[in-house]
CSV table of C-alpha atoms and ligand atoms in Angstrom, one decimal:
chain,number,residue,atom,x,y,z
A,1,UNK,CA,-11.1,18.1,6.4
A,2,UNK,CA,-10.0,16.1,9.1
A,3,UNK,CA,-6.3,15.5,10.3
A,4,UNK,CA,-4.3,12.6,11.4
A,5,UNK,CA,-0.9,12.6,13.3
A,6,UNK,CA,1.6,10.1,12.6
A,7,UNK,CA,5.1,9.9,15.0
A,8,UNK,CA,7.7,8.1,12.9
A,9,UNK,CA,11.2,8.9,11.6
A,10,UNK,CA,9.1,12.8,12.0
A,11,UNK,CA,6.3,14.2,12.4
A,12,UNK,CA,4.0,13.5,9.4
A,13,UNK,CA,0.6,15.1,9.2
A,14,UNK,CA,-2.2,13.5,7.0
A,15,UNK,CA,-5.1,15.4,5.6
A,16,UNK,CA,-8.0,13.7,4.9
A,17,UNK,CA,-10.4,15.6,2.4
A,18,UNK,CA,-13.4,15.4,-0.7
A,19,UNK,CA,-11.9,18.1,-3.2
A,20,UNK,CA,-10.1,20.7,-1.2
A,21,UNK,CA,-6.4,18.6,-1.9
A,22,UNK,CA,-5.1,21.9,-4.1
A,23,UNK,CA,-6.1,24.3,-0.6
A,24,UNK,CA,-3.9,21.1,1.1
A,25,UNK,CA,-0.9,21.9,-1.3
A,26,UNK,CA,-1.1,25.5,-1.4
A,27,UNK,CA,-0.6,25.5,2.6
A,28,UNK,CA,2.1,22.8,2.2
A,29,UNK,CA,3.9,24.9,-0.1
A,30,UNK,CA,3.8,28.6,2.2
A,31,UNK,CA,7.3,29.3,2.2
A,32,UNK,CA,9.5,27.4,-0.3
A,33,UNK,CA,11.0,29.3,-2.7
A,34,UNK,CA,10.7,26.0,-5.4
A,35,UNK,CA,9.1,22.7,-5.3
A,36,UNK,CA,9.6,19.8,-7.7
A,37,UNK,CA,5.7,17.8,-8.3
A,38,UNK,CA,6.6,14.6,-9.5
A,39,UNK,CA,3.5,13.1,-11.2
A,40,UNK,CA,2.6,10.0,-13.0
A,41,UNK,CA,0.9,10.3,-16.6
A,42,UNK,CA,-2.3,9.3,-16.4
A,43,UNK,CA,-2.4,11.9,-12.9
A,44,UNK,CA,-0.8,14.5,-15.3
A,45,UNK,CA,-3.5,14.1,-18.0
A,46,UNK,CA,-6.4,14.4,-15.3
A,47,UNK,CA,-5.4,18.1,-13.7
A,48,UNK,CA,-4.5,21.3,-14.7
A,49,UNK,CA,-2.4,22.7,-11.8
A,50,UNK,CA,-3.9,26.0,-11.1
A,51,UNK,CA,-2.6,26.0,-7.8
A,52,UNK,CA,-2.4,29.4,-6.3
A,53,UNK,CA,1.6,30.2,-4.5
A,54,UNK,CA,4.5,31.8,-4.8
A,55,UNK,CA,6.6,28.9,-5.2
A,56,UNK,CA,8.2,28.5,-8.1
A,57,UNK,CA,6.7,25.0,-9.0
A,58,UNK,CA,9.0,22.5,-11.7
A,59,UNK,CA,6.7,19.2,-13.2
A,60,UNK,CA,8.5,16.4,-14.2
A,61,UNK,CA,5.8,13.2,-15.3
A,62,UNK,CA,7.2,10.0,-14.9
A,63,UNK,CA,5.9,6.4,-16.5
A,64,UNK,CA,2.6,5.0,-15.0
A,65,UNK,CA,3.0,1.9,-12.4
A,66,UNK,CA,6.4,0.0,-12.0
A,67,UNK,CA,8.3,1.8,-14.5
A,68,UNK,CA,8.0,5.1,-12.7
A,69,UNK,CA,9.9,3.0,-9.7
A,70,UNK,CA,12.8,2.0,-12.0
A,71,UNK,CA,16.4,3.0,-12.0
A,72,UNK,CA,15.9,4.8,-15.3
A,73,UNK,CA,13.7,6.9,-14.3
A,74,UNK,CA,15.2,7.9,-10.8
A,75,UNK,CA,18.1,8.6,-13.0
A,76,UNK,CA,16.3,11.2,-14.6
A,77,UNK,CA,14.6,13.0,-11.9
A,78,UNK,CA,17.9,13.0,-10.0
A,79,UNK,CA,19.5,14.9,-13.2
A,80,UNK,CA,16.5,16.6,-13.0
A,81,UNK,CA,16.7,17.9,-9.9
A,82,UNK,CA,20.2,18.9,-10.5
A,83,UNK,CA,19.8,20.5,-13.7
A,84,UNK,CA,17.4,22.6,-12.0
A,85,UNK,CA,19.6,23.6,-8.7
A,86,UNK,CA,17.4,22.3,-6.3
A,87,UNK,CA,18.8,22.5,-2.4
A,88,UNK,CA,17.9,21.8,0.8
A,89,UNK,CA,14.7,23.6,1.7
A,90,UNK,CA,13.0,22.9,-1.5
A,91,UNK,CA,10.4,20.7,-1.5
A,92,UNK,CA,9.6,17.5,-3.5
A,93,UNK,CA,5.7,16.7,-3.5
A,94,UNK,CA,4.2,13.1,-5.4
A,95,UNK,CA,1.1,12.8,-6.9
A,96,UNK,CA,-0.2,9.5,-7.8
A,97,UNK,CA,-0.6,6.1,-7.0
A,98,UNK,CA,2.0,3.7,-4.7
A,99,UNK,CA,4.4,3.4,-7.5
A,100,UNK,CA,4.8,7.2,-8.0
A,101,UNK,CA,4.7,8.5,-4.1
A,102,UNK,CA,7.5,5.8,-3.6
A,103,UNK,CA,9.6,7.1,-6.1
A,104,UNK,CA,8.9,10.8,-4.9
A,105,UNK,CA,9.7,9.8,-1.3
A,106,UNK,CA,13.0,7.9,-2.4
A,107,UNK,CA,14.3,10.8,-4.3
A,108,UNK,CA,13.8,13.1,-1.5
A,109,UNK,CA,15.4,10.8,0.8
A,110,UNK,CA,18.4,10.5,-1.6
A,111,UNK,CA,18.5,13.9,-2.6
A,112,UNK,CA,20.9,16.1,-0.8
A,113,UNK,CA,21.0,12.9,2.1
A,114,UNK,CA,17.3,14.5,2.3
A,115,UNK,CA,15.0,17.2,1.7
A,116,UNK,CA,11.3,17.4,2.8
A,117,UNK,CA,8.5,15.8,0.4
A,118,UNK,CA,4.8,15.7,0.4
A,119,UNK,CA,2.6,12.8,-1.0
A,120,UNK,CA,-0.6,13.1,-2.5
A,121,UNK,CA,-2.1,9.7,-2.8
A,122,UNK,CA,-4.5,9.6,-5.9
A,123,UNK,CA,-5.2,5.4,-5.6
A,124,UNK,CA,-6.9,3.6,-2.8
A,125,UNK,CA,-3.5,1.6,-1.9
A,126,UNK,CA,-1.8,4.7,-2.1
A,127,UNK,CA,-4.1,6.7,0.6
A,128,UNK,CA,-4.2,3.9,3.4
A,129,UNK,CA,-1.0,2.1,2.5
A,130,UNK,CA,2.3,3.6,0.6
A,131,UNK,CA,1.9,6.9,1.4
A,132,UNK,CA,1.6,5.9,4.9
A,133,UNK,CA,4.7,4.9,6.9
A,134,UNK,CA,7.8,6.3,5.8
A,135,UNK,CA,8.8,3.9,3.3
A,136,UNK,CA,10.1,4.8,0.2
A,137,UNK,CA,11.8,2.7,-2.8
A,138,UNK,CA,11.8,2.0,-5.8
A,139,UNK,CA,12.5,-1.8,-8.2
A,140,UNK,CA,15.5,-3.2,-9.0
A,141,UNK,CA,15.8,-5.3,-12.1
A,142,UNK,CA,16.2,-8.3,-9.7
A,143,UNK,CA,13.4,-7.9,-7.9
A,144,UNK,CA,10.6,-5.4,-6.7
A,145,UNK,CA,11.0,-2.9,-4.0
A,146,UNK,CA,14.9,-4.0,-3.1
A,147,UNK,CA,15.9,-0.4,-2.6
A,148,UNK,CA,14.8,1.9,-0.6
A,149,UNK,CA,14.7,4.2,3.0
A,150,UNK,CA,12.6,5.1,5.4
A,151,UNK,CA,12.1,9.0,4.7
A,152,UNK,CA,8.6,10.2,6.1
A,153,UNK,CA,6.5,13.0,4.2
A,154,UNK,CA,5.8,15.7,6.4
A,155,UNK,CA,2.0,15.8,4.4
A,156,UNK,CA,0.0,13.3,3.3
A,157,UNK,CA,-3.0,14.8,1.4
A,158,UNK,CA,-5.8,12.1,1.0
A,159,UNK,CA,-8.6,13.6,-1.0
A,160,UNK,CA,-10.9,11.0,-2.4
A,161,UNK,CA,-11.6,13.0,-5.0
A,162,UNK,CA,-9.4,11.8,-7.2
A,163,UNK,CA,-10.8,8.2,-6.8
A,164,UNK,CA,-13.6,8.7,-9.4
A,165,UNK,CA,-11.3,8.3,-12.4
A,166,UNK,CA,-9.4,5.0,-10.6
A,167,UNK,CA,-10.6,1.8,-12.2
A,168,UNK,CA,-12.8,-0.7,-10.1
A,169,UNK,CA,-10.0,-3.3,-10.5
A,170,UNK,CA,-7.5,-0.8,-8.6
A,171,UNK,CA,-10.4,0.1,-6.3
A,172,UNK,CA,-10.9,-3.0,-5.4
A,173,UNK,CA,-7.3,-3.7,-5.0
A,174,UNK,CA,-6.9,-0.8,-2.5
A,175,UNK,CA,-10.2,-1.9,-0.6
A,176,UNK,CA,-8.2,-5.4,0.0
A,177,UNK,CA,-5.7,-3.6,2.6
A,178,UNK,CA,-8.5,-1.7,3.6
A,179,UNK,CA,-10.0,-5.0,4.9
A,180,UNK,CA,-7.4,-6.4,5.8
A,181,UNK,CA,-7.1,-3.5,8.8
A,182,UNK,CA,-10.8,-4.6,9.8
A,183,UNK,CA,-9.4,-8.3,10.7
A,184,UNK,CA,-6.5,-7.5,12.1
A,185,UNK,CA,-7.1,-4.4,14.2
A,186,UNK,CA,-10.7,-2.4,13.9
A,187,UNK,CA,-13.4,-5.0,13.0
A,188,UNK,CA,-15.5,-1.8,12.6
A,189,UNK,CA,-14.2,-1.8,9.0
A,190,UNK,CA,-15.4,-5.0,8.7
A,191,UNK,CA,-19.2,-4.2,9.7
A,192,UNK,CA,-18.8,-1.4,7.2
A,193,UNK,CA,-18.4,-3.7,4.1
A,194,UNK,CA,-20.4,-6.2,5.5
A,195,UNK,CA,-22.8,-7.2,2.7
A,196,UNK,CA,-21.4,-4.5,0.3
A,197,UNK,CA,-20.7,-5.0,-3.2
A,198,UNK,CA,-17.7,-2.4,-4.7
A,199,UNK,CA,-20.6,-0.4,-6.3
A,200,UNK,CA,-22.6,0.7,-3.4
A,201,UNK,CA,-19.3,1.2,-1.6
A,202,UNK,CA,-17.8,3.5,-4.3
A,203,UNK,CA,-21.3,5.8,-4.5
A,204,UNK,CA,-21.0,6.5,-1.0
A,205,UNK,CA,-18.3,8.8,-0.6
A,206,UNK,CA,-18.9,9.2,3.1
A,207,UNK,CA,-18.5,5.3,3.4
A,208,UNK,CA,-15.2,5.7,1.1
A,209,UNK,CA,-14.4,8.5,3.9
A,210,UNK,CA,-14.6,6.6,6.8
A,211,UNK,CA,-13.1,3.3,5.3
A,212,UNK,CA,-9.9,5.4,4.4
A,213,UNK,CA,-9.5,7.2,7.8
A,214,UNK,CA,-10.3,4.2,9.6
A,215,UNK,CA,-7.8,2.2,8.0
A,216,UNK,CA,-4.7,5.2,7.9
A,217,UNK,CA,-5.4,5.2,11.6
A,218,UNK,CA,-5.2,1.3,11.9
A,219,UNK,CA,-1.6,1.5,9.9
A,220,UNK,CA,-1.0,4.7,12.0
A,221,UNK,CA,-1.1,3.4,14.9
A,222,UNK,CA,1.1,0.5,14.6
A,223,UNK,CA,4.2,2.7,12.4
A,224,UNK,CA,3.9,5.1,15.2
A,225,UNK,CA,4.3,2.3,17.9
A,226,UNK,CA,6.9,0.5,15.9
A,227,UNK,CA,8.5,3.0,13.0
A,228,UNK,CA,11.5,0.3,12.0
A,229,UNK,CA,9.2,-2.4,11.6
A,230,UNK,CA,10.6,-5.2,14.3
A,231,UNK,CA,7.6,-7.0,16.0
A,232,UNK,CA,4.8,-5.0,15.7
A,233,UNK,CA,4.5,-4.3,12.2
A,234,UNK,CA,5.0,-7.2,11.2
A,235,UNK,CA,0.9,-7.7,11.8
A,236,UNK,CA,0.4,-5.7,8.9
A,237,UNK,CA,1.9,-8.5,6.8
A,238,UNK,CA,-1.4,-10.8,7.6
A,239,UNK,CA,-2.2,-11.8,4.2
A,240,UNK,CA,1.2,-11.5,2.8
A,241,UNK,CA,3.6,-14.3,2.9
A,242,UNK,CA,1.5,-16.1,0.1
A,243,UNK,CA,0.6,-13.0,-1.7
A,244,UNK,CA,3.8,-12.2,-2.4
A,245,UNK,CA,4.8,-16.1,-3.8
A,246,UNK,CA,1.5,-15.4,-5.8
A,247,UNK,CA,2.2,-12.3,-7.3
A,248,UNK,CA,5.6,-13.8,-8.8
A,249,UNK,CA,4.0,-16.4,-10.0
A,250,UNK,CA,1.4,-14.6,-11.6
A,251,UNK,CA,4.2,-12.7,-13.5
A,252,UNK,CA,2.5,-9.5,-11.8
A,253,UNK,CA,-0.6,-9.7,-13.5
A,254,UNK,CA,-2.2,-10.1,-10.4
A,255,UNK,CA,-2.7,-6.6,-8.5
A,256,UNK,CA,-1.3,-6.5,-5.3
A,257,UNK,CA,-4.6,-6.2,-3.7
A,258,UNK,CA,-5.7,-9.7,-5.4
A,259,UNK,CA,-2.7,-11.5,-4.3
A,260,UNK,CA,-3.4,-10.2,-0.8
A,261,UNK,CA,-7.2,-11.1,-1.5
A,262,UNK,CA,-5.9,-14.9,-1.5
A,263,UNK,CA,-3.5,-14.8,1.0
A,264,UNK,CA,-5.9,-13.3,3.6
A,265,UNK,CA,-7.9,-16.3,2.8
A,266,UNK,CA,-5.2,-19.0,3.3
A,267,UNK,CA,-4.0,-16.6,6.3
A,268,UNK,CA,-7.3,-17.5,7.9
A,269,UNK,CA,-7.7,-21.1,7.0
A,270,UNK,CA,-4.1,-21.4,8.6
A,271,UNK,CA,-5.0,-19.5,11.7
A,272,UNK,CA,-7.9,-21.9,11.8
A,273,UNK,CA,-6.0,-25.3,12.0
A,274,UNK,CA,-3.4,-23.5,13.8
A,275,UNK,CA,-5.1,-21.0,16.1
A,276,UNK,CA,-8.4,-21.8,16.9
A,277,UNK,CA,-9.9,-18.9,14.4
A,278,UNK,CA,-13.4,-19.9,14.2
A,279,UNK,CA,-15.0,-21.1,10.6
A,280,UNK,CA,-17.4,-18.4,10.7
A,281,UNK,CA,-14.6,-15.7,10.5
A,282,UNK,CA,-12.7,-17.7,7.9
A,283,UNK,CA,-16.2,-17.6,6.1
A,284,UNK,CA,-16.4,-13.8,6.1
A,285,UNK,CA,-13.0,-13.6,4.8
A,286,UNK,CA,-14.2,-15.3,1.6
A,287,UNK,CA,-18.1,-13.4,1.9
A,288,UNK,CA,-16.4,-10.0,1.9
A,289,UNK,CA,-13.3,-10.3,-0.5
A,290,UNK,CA,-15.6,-12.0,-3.2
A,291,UNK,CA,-18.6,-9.4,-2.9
A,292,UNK,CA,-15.9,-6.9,-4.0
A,293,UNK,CA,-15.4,-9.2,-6.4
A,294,UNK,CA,-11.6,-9.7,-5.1
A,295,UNK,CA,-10.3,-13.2,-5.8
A,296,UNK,CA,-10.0,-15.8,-3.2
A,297,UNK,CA,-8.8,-18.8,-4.8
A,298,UNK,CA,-5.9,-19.5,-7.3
A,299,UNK,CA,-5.0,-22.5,-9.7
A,300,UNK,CA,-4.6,-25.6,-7.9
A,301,UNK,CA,-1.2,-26.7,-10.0
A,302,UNK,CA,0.7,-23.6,-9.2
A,303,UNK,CA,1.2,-25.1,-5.4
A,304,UNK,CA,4.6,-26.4,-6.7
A,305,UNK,CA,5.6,-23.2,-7.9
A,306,UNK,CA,4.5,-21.3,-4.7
A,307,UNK,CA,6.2,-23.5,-2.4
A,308,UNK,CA,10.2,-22.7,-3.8
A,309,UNK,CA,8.6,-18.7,-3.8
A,310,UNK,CA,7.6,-19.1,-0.4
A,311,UNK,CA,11.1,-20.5,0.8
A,312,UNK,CA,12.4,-16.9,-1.2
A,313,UNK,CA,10.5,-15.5,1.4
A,314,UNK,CA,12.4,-17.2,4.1
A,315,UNK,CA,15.9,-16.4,2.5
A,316,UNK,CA,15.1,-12.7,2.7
A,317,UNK,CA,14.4,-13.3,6.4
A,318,UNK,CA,16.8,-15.8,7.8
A,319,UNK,CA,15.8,-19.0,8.4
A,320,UNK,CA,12.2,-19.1,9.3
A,321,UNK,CA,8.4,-19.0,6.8
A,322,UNK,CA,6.5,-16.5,8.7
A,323,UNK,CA,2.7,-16.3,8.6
A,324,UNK,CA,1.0,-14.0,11.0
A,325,UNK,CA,-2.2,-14.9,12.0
A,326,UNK,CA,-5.6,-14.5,13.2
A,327,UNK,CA,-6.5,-15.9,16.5
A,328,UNK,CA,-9.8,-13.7,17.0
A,329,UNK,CA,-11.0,-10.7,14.7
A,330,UNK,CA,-8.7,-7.8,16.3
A,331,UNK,CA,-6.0,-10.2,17.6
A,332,UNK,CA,-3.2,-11.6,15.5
A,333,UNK,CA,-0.3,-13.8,16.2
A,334,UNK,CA,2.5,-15.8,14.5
A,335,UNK,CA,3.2,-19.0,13.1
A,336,UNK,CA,6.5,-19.6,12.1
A,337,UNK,CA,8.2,-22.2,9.8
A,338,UNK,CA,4.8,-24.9,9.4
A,339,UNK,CA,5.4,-28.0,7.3
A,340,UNK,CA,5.0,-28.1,3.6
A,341,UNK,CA,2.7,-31.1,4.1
A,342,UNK,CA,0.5,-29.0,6.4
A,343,UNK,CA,1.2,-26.2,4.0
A,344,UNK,CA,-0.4,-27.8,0.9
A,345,UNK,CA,-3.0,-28.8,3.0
A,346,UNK,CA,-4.0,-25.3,3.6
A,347,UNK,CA,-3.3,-24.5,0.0
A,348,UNK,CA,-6.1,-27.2,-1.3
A,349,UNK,CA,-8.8,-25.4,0.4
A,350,UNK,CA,-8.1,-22.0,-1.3
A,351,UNK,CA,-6.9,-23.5,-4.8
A,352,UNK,CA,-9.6,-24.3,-8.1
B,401,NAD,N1,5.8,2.4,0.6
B,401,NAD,C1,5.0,1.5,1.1
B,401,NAD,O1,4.9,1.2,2.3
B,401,NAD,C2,4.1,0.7,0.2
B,401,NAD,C3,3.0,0.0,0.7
B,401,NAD,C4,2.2,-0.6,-0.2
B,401,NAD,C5,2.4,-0.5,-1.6
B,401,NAD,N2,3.5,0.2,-2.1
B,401,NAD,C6,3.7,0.3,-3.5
B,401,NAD,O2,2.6,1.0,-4.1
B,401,NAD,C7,2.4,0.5,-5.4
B,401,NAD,C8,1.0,0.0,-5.5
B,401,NAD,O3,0.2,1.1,-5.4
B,401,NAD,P1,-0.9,1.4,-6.5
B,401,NAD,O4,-1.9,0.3,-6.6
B,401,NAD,O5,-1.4,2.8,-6.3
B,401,NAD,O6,0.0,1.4,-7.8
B,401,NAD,P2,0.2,2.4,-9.0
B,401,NAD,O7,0.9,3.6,-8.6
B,401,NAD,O8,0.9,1.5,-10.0
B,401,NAD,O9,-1.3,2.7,-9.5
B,401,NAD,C9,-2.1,1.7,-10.1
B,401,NAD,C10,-2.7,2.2,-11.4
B,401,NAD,O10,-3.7,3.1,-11.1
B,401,NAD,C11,-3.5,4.3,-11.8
B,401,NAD,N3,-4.0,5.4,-11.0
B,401,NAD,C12,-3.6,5.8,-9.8
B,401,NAD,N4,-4.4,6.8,-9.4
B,401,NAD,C13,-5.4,7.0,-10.3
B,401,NAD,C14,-6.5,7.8,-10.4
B,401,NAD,N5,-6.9,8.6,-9.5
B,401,NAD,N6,-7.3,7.7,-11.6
B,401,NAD,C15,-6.9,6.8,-12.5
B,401,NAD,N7,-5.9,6.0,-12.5
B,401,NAD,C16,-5.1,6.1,-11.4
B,401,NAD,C17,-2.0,4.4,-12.0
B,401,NAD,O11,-1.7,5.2,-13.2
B,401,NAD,C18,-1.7,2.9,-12.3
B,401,NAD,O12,-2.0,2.5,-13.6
B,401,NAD,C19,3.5,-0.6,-5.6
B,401,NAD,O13,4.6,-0.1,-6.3
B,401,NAD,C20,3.9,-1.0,-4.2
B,401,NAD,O14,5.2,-1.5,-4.1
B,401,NAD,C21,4.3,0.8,-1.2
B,402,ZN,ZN1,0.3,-4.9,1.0
């Protein structure tokens, strides 16, 4: 097991294990009196929790994906919570993917103006990117992700373990983040997957091992230099202004992942017209993404829709499009309101 320290809002320790995440929980839990495991379905149908503690332990399952982060079901957990008496140094743990350790975190932030919580990531996206950070939320019916806090766990318990049962389209998903921290801050990731399709990566756990620390350090690093996410944070949106028009336009049928997949790819044609990123680099985007077989193109006729979406973007931010870029593997930097004419440009080469 190996153990990464993470400075934020608090001190948040993650564990990074191959089947030992019940010894994980049993230490997190020494000493509370009650804890509250909030798990998603499909999780819940997967374990029997033979965990070994005094605690008094309380399950409540909540909806798989998005609906688990809905107003309904917070609204449930917090009566929940109340119907069960729970105070101040009881603990809240989440076991799941993103949707369900957001919802966990956001309820402990809420609850009692905040108690302590514990995530235990079971999805790729979840282990290097939601549980990591101190952001918690949950969906409004206007829009994903509009409420939330920043409310740290004090564990994270990675164990990769529970990544044999996640499906190679969420796998893959995950990985997209994963690479994504290999361009913009440890190109060591990037020799990793180098030549890899998901297969071979998913039968090597110890490959799986050291994608996932290496990228938890890369996001790390950057929350611990900049918790509130001003400047430097912002690099961990490379990838992202376009994925996020895409995924509305997609209705969310596209993963995450897959809309970053794309976006990664325009990122780096736009980075290089605008910022001398070599062809090569923009080449191994493409290479890499499609071995795992991530998409890296979308229809050509949505451009019209994307481009309103994109300006959405800008109203949530003020009055600017931002796009970070890529000026070298390891080095980003920022590009901030480019024409729609150059725009669409960029969009031809990544559309089909
Ligand atoms: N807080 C943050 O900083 C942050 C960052 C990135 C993403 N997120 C959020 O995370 C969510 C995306 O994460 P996600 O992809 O894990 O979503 P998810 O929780 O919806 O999980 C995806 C699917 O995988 C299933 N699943 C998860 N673990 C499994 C396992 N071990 N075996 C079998 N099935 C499993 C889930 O039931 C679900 O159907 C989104 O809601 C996103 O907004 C938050
Ligand atoms: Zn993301």
């Amino acid at each position: 097991m190996s153990t990464i320290t993470i400075k934020a809002d608090r001190i948040s320790q993650v564990h990074i294990s191959d089947g030992e995440w019940d010894l994980a929980l049993e230490k997190a839990l020494d000493g509370r009196a009650r804890a509250a495991i909030i798990v998603s379905e499909t999780i819940a149908s997967h374990i029997n929790f033979e965990i070994e503690s005094d605690t008094d332990i309380h399950i409540f399952t909540i909806p798989d994906g998005e609906e688990g982060k809905s107003s309904r079901t917070l609204l449930k957990l917090w009566d929940w919570l109340g119907a069960a008496g729970f105070t101040r140094s009881d603990l809240i743990v989440g076991i799941g993917g993103g949707a369900t350790t957001d919802i966990a975190g956001f309820a402990a932030a809420t609850w009692l103006r905040g108690i302590d919580w514990v995530a235990v990531p079971t999805s790729v996206a979840g282990m290097v990117d939601a549980a990591i950070g101190g952001k918690t939320g949950m969906n409004s019916d206007y829009g994903k992700n509009l409420i939330g806090s920043f409310h740290s766990p004090i564990h994270v318990i990675v164990d990769t373990s529970w990544l044999t049962t996640l499906s190679d389209r969420d796998f893959a998903a995950g990985l997209a983040e994963v690479i994504k921290c290999g361009f913009i801050a440890d190109k060591k990731i990037l020799d990793l997957v180098e030549g890899k399709e998901l297969s071979q990566i998913r039968n090597d756990n110890d490959l799986v091992t050291q994608l996932i620390t290496a990228a938890i350090n890369v996001k790390a690093s950057v929350v611990s230099a900049d918790f509130k996410e001003s400047f430097h944070r912002e690099v961990l949106n490379y990838g992202h202004t376009l994925a996020h028009a895409i995924e509305i336009d997609s209705k969310y049928s596209l993963r995450h992942g897959e809309a970053v997949s794309i976006g990664m790819v325009f990122a780096a044609e736009l980075s290089h017209t605008h910022a001398s990123l070599s062809k090569e680099i923009v080449d191994q985007h493409r290479r890499i993404l499609n071995n795992l077989n991530l998409p890296i193109s979308y229809e050509a006729q949505a451009w019209t829709r994307l481009l309103p979406l994109l300006s959405l973007d800008k109203k949530a931010r003020g009055r600017t499009i931002r796009f970070v870029l890529l000026e070298a593997l390891e080095k980003t930097g920022r590009l901030d309101s480019p024409g729609e004419r150059e725009l669409s440009a960029i969009y031809e080469r990544v559309s089909k």
